[in-house]
Short mmCIF file of C-alpha atoms in Angstrom, two decimals:
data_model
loop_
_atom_site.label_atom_id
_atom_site.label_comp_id
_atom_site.label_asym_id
_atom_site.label_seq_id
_atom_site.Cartn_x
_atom_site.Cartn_y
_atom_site.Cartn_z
CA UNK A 1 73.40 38.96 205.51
CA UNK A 2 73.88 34.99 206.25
CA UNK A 3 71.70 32.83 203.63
CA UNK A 4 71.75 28.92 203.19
CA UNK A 5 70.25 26.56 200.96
CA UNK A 6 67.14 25.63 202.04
CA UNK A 7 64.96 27.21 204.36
CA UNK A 8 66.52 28.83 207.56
CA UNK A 9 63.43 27.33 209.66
CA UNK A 10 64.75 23.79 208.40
CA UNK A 11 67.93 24.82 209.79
CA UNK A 12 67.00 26.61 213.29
CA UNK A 13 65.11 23.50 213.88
CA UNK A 14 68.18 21.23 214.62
CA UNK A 15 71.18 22.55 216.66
CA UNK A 16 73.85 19.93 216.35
CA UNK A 17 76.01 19.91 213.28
CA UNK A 18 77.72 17.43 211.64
CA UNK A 19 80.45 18.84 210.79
CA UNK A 20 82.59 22.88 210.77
CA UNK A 21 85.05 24.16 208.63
CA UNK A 22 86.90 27.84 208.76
CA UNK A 23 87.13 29.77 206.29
CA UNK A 24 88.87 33.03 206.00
CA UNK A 25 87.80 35.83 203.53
CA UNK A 26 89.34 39.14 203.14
CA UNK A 27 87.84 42.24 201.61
CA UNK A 28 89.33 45.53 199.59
CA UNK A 29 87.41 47.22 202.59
CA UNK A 30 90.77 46.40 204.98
CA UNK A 31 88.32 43.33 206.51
CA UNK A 32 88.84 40.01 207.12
CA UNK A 33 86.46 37.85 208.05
CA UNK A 34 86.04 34.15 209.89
CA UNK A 35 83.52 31.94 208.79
CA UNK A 36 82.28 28.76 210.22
CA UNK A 37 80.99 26.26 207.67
CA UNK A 38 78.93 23.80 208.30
CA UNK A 39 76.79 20.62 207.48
CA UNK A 40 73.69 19.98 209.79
CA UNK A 41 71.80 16.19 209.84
CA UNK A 42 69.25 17.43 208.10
CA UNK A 43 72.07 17.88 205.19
CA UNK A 44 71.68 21.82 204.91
CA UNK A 45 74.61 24.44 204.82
CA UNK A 46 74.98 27.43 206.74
CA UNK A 47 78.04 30.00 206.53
CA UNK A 48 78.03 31.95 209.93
CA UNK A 49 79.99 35.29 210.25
CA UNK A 50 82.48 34.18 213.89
CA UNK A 51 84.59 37.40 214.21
CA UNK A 52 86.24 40.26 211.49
CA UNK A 53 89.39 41.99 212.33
CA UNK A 54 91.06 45.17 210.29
CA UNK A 55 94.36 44.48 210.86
CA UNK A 56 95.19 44.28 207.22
CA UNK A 57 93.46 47.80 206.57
CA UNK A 58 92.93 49.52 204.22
CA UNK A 59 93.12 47.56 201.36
CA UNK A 60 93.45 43.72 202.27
CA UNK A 61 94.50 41.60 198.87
CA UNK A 62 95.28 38.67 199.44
CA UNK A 63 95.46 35.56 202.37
CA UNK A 64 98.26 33.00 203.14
CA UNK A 65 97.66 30.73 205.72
CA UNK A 66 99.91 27.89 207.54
CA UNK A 67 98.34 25.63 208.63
CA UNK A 68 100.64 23.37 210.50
CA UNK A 69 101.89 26.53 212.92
CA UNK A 70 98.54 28.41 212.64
CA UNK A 71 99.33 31.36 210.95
CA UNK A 72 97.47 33.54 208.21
CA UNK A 73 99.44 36.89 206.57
CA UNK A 74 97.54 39.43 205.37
CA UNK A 75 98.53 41.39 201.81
CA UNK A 76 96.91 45.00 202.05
CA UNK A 77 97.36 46.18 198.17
CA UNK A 78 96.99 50.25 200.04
CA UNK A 79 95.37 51.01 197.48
CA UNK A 80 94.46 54.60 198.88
CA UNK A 81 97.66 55.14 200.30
CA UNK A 82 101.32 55.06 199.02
CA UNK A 83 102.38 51.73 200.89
CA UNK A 84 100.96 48.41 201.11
CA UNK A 85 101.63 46.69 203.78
CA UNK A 86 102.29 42.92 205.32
CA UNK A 87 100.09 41.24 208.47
CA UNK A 88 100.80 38.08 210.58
CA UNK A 89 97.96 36.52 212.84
CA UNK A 90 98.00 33.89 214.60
CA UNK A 91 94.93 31.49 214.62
CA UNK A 92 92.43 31.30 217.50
CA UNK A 93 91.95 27.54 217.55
CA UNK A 94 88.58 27.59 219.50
CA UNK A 95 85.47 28.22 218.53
CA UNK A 96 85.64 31.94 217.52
CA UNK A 97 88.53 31.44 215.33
CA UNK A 98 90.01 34.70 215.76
CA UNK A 99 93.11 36.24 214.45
CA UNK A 100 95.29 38.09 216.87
CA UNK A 101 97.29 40.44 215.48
CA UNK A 102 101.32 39.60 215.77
CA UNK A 103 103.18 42.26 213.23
CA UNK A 104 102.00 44.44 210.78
CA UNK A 105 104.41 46.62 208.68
CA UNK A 106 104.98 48.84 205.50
CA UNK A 107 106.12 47.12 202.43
CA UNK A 108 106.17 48.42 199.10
CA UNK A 109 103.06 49.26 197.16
CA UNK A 110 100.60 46.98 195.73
CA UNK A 111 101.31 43.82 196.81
CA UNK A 112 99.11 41.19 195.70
CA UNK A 113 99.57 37.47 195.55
CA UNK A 114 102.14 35.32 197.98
CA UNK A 115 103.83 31.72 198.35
CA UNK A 116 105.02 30.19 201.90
CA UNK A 117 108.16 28.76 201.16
CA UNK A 118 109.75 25.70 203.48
CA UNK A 119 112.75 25.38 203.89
CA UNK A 120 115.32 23.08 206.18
CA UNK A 121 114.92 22.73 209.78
CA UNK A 122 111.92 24.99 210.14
CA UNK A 123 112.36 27.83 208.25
CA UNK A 124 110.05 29.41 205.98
CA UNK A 125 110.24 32.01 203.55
CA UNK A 126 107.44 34.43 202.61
CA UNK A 127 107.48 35.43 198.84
CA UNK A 128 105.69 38.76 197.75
CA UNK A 129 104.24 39.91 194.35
CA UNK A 130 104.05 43.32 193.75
CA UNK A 131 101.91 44.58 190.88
CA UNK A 132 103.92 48.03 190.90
CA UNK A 133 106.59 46.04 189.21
CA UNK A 134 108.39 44.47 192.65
CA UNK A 135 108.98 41.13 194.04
CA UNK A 136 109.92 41.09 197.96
CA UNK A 137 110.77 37.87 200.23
CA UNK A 138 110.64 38.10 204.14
CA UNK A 139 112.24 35.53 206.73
CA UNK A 140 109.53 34.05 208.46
CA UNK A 141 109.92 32.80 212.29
CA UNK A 142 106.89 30.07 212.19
CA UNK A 143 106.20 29.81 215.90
CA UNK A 144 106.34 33.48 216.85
CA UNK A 145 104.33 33.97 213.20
CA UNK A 146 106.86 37.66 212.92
CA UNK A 147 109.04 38.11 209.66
CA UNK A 148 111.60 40.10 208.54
CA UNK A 149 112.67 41.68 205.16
CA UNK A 150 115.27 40.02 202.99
CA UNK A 151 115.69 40.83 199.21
CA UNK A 152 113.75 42.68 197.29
CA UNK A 153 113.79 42.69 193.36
CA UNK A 154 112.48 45.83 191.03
CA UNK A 155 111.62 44.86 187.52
CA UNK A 156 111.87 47.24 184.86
CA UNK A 157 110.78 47.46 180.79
CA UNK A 158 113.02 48.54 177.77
CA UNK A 159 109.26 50.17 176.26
CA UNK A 160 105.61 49.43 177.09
CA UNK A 161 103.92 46.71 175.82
CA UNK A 162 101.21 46.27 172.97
CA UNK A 163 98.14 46.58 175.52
CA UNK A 164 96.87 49.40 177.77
CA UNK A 165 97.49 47.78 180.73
CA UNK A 166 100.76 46.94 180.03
CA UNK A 167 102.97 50.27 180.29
CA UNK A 168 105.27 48.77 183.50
CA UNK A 169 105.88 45.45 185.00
CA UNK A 170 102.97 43.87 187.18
CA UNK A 171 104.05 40.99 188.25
CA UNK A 172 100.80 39.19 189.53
CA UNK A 173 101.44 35.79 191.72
CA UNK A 174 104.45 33.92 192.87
CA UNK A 175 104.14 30.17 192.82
CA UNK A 176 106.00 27.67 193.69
CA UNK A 177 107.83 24.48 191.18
CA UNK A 178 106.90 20.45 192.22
CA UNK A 179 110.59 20.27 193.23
CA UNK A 180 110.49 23.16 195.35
CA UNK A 181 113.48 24.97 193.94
CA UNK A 182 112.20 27.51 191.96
CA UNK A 183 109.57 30.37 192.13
CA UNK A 184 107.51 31.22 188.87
CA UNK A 185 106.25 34.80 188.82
CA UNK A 186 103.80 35.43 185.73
CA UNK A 187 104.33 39.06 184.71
CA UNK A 188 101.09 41.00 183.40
CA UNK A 189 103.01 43.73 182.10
CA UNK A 190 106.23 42.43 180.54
CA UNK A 191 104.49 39.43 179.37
CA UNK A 192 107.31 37.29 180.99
CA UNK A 193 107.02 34.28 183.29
CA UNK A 194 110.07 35.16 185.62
CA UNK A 195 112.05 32.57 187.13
CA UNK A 196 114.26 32.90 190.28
CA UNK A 197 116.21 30.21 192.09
CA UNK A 198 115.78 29.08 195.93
CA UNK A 199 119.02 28.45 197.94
CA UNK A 200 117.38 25.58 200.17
CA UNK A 201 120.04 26.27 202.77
CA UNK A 202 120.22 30.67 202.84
CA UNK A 203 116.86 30.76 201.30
CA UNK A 204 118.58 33.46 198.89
CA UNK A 205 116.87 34.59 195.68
CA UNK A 206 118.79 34.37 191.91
CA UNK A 207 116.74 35.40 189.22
CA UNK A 208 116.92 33.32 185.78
CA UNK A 209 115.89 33.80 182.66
CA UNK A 210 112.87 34.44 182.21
CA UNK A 211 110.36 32.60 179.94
CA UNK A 212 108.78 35.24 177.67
CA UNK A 213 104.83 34.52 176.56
CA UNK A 214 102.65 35.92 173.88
CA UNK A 215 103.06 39.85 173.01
CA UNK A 216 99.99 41.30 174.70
CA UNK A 217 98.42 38.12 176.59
CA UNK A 218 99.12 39.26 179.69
CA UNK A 219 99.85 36.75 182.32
CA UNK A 220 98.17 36.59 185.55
CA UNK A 221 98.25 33.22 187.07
CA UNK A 222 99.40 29.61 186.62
CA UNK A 223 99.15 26.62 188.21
CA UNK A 224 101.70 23.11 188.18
CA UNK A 225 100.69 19.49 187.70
CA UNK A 226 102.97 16.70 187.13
CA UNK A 227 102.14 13.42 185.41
CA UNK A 228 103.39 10.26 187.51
CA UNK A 229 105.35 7.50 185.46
CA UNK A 230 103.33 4.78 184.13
CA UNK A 231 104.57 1.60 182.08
CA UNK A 232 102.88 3.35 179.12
CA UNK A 233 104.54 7.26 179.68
CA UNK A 234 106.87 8.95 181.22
CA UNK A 235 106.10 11.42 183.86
CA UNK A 236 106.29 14.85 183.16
CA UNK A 237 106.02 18.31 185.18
CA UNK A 238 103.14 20.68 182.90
CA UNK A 239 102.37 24.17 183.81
CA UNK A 240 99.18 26.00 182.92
CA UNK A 241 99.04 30.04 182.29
CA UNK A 242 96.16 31.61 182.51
CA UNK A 243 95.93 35.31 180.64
CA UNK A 244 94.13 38.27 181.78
CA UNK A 245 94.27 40.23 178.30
CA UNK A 246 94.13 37.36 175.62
CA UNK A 247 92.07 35.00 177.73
CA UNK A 248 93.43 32.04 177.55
CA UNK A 249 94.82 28.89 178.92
CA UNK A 250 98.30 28.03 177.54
CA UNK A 251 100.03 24.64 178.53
CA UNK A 252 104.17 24.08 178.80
CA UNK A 253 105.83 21.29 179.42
CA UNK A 254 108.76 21.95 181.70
CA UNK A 255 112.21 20.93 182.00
CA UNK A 256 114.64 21.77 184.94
CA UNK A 257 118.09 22.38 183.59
CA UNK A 258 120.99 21.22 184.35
CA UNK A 259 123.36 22.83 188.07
CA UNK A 260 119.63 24.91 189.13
CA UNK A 261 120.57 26.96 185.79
CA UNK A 262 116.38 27.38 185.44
CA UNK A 263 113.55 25.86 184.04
CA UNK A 264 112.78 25.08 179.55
CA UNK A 265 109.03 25.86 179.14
CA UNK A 266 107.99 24.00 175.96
CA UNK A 267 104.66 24.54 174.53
CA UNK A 268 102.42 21.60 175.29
CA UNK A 269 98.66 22.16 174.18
CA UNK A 270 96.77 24.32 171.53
CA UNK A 271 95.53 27.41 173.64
CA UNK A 272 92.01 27.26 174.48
CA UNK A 273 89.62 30.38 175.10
CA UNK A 274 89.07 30.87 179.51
CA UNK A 275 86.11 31.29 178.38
CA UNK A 276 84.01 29.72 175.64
CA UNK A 277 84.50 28.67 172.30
CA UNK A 278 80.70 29.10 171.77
CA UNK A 279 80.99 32.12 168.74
CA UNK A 280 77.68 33.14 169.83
CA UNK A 281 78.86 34.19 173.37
CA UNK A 282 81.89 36.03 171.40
CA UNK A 283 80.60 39.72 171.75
CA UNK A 284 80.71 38.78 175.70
CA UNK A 285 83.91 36.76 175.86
CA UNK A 286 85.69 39.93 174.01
CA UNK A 287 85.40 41.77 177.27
CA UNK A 288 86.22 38.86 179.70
CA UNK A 289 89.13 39.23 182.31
CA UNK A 290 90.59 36.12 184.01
CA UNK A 291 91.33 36.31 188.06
CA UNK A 292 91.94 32.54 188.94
CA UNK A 293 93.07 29.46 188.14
CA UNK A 294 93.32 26.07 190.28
CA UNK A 295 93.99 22.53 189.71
CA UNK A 296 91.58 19.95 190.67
CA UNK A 297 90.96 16.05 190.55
CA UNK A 298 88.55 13.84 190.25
CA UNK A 299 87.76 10.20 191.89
CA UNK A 300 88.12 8.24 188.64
CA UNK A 301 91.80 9.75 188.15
CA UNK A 302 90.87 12.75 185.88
CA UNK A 303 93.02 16.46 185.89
CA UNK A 304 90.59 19.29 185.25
CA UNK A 305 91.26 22.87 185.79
CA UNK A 306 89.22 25.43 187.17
CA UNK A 307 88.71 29.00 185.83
CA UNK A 308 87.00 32.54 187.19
CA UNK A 309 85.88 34.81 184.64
CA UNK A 310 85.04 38.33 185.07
CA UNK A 311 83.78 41.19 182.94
CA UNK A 312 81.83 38.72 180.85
CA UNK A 313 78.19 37.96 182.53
CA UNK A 314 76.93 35.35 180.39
CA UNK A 315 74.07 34.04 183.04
CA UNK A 316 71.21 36.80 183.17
CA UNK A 317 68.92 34.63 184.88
CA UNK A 318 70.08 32.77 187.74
CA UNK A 319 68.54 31.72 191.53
CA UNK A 320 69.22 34.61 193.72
CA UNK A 321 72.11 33.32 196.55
CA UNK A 322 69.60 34.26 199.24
CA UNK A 323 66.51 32.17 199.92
CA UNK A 324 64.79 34.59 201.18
CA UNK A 325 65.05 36.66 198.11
CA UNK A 326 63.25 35.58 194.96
CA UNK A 327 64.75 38.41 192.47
CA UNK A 328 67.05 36.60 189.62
CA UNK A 329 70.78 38.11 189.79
CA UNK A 330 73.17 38.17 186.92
CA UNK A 331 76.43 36.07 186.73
CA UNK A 332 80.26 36.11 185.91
CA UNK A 333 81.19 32.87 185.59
CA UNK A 334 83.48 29.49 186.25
CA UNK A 335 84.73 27.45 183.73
CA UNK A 336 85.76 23.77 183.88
CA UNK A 337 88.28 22.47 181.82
CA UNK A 338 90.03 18.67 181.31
CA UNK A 339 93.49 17.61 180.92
CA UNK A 340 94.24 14.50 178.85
CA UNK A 341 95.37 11.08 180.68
CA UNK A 342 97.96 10.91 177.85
CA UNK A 343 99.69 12.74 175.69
CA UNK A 344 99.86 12.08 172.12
CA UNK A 345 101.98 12.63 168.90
CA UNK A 346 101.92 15.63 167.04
CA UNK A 347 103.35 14.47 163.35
CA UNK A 348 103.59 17.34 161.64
CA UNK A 349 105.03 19.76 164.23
CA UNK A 350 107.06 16.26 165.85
CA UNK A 351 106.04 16.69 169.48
CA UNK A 352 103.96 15.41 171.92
CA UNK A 353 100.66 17.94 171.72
CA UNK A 354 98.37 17.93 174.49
CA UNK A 355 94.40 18.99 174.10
CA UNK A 356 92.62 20.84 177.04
CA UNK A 357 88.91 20.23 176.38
CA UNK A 358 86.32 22.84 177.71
CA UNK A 359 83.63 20.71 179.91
CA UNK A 360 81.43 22.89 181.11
CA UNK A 361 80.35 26.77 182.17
CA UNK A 362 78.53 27.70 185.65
CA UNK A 363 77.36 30.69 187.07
CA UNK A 364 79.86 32.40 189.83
CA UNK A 365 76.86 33.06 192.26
CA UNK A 366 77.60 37.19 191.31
CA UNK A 367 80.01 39.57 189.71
CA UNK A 368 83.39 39.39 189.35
CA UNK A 369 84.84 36.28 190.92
CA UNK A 370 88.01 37.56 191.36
CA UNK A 371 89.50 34.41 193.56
CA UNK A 372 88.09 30.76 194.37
CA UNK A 373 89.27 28.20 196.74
CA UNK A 374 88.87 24.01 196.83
CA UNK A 375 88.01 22.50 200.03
CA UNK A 376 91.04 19.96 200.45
CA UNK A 377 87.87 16.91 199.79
CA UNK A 378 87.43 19.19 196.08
CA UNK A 379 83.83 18.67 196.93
CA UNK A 380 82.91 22.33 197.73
CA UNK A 381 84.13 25.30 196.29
CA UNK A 382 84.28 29.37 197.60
CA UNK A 383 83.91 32.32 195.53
CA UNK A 384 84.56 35.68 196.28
CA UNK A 385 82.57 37.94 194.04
CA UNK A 386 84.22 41.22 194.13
CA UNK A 387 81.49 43.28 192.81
CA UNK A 388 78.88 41.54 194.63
CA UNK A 389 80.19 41.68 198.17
CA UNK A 390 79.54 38.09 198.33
CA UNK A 391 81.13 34.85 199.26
CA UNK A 392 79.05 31.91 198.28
CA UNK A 393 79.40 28.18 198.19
CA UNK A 394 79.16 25.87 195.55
CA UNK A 395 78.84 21.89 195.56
CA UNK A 396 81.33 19.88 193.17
CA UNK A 397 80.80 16.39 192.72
CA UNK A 398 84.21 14.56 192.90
CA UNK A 399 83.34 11.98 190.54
CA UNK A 400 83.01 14.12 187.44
CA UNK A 401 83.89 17.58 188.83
CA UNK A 402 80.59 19.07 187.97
CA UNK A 403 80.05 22.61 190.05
CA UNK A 404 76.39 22.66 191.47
CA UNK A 405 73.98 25.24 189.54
CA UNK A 406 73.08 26.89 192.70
CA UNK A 407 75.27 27.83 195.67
CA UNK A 408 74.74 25.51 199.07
CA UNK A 409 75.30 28.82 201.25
CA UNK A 410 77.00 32.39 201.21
CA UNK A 411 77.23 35.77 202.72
CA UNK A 412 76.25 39.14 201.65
CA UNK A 413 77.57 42.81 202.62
CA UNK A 414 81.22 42.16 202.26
CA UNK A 415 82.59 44.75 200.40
CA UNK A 416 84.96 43.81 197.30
CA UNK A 417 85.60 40.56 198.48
CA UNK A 418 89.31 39.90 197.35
CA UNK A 419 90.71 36.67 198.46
CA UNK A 420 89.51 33.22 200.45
CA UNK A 421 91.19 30.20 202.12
CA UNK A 422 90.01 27.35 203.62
CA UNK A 423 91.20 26.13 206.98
CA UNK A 424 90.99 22.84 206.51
CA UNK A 425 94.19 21.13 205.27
CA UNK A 426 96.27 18.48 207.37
CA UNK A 427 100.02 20.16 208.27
CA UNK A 428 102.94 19.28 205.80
CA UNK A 429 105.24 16.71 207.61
#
């Protein structure tokens, strides 16, 4: 079901828009889905279903797109089967936005978060984590959008960790260093942030060492930002972990050491709850899972971060999604969060301590918002509620960062709605 944020015969009454946006969303339900998004002059949304493919059945995951040679791969987890498996499409640039299926083939199970890697003279290579304990990489031939396996790595445990979910390695994203020369994969399981070199010229993995993180926090995702030099500071490369178990936010400053021998993560801020630090919402934070984590900026120069919680529905009352339905829904949540402009002086530990401080918690638009995605303006924002079978859309003003109260537009009947991207980035020279 297609809803928008104001009344749909405001909307049927014009039929020029503004302006259109893609946007991609894949489901556990093997789906994937094209979107149009757009503003009309009468300054409503609407988010209109173009075209769904299964090509990434059964179990889609998670969505990498390139945009500069028009590609989107496909992560099936498989979760009913033994395999997952990988999908390359190659973008319909007309109106439908279609993806037409170029390769689809078994890779090992589970896989569920990627990085594009780009390397010299046009190559690329694809980077795979694998929550059964695996990391894979594929050679990626941009134009044709086909790839080809090249290493993969199996992770293994001297004894299970201090938490439930942590009997084997599950490593949960791979992302990329600033300097492009290293790949970070936080490790739910071995509570490890693993660290693997990138030949630039044979695009050949080395592993590391690893950073290891607090017993049972379990780490899901993280996310880079690096401070530029000023006359007053230094710049400095940060990285920001987000746990699934502990929930929380932990901040590193990071050091690349010397001939590519790895990266020094120094602890950098006080960790703050993902969720609240309200002790009257603690019976609901204790059960409160993580998914995603993104950097985002502001017009006046501010670094805030952006959080999904899930498992912890603090709104019981909110505006239901769909005009056209006036029952209240309950919420998971997103949590806004703001880095400092500077650091300063710790004096009795004798380094420079960095505060995150919590700004503000808004409903998700429905449960579980396992993944998000920033417009490349930062002034709209998707979330995929897995529970809810919904994608909504949510207004953030770029001035402070504030996320709306009530979603602009959104789409019901998805299934578990598992990852989104937005088609709507200019190509990396």
């Amino acid at each position: 079901m297609i809803f928008t944020s104001r009344a749909l015969l405001a909307l049927a009454a014009t039929t020029s828009t503004v302006s259109a946006t893609k946007l991609y969303v894949s489901s556990y339900t093997g789906n994937i889905t094209t979107f149009d998004f757009t503003k009309t002059p009468n300054a409503t949304y609407n988010l209109a279903r173009l075209d769904t493919t299964t090509g990434c059945s059964p179990n889609a995951s998670w969505l990498q797109i390139d945009v500069k040679h028009r590609n989107l791969f496909c992560l099936d987890e498989g979760i009913i089967v033994a395999n997952g498996s990988l999908t390359s499409f190659k973008i319909d640039d007309g109106k439908s936005g279609a993806l037409k299926l170029v390769k689809h083939a078994a890779v090992p199970a589970a896989p569920v978060n990627s990085a594009l890697y780009y390397g010299p003279n046009g190559t690329q290579l694809l980077a795979v984590a694998h929550y059964t304990h695996a990391l894979t990489t594929y050679t990626v031939d941009p134009v044709a959008a086909s790839f080809v396996p090249f290493q993969t790595f199996n992770f293994t445990m001297e004894k299970p960790g201090p938490k439930p979910q942590q009997a084997a390695p599950h490593p949960h994203q791979v992302v990329i260093d600033p300097q492009k020369k290293y790949l970070i994969i936080p490790d739910l399981g071995a509570d490890l942030l693993r660290i693997f070199y990138i030949n630039p010229t044979t695009l050949q993995l080395s592993e590391r060492p690893s950073i290891p993180v607090e017993k049972g926090s379990g780490p899901r995702h993280g996310v880079f930002h690096t401070t530029r030099r000023t006359v007053n500071s230094r710049g400095q490369t940060h990285y920001y972990l987000l746990t699934e178990i502990s929930s929380k936010i932990m901040g590193y400053n990071v050091t690349y050491l010397p001939n590519n021998g790895g990266l020094q993560f120094t602890p950098s801020v006080s960790p703050v709850s993902a969720y609240t630090t309200n002790a009257l919402n603690a019976a609901i934070a204790a059960g409160n899972a993580p998914a995603e984590i993104t950097l985002a900026q502001t017009n006046t120069g501010g670094n805030q971060l952006i959080v999904s919680n899930r498992n912890a529905t603090f709104f019981s009352n909110v505006k239901n999604p769909d005009p056209a339905n006036s029952t209240t829904i309950i919420s998971d949540s997103l949590a806004t969060f703001e880095l400092p402009k500077s650091s300063r002086t710790n004096s009795s530990a004798g380094t420079q301590e960095q505060q995150i401080k919590s700004l503000a918690i808004t409903p998700a638009g429905g449960l579980f918002p396992r993944h998000f995605a920033l417009n490349a303006r930062g002034d709209k924002i998707a979330v995929g509620l897995q529970r809810s079978g919904r994608v909504v859309v949510y207004e953030r003003c770029t001035d402070t960062g504030a996320i709306g109260k009530d979603p602009v537009a959104g789409f019901e009947g998805l299934g578990e709605v598992s990852s989104i991207v937005w088609d709507d980035r200019k190509p990396k020279a």
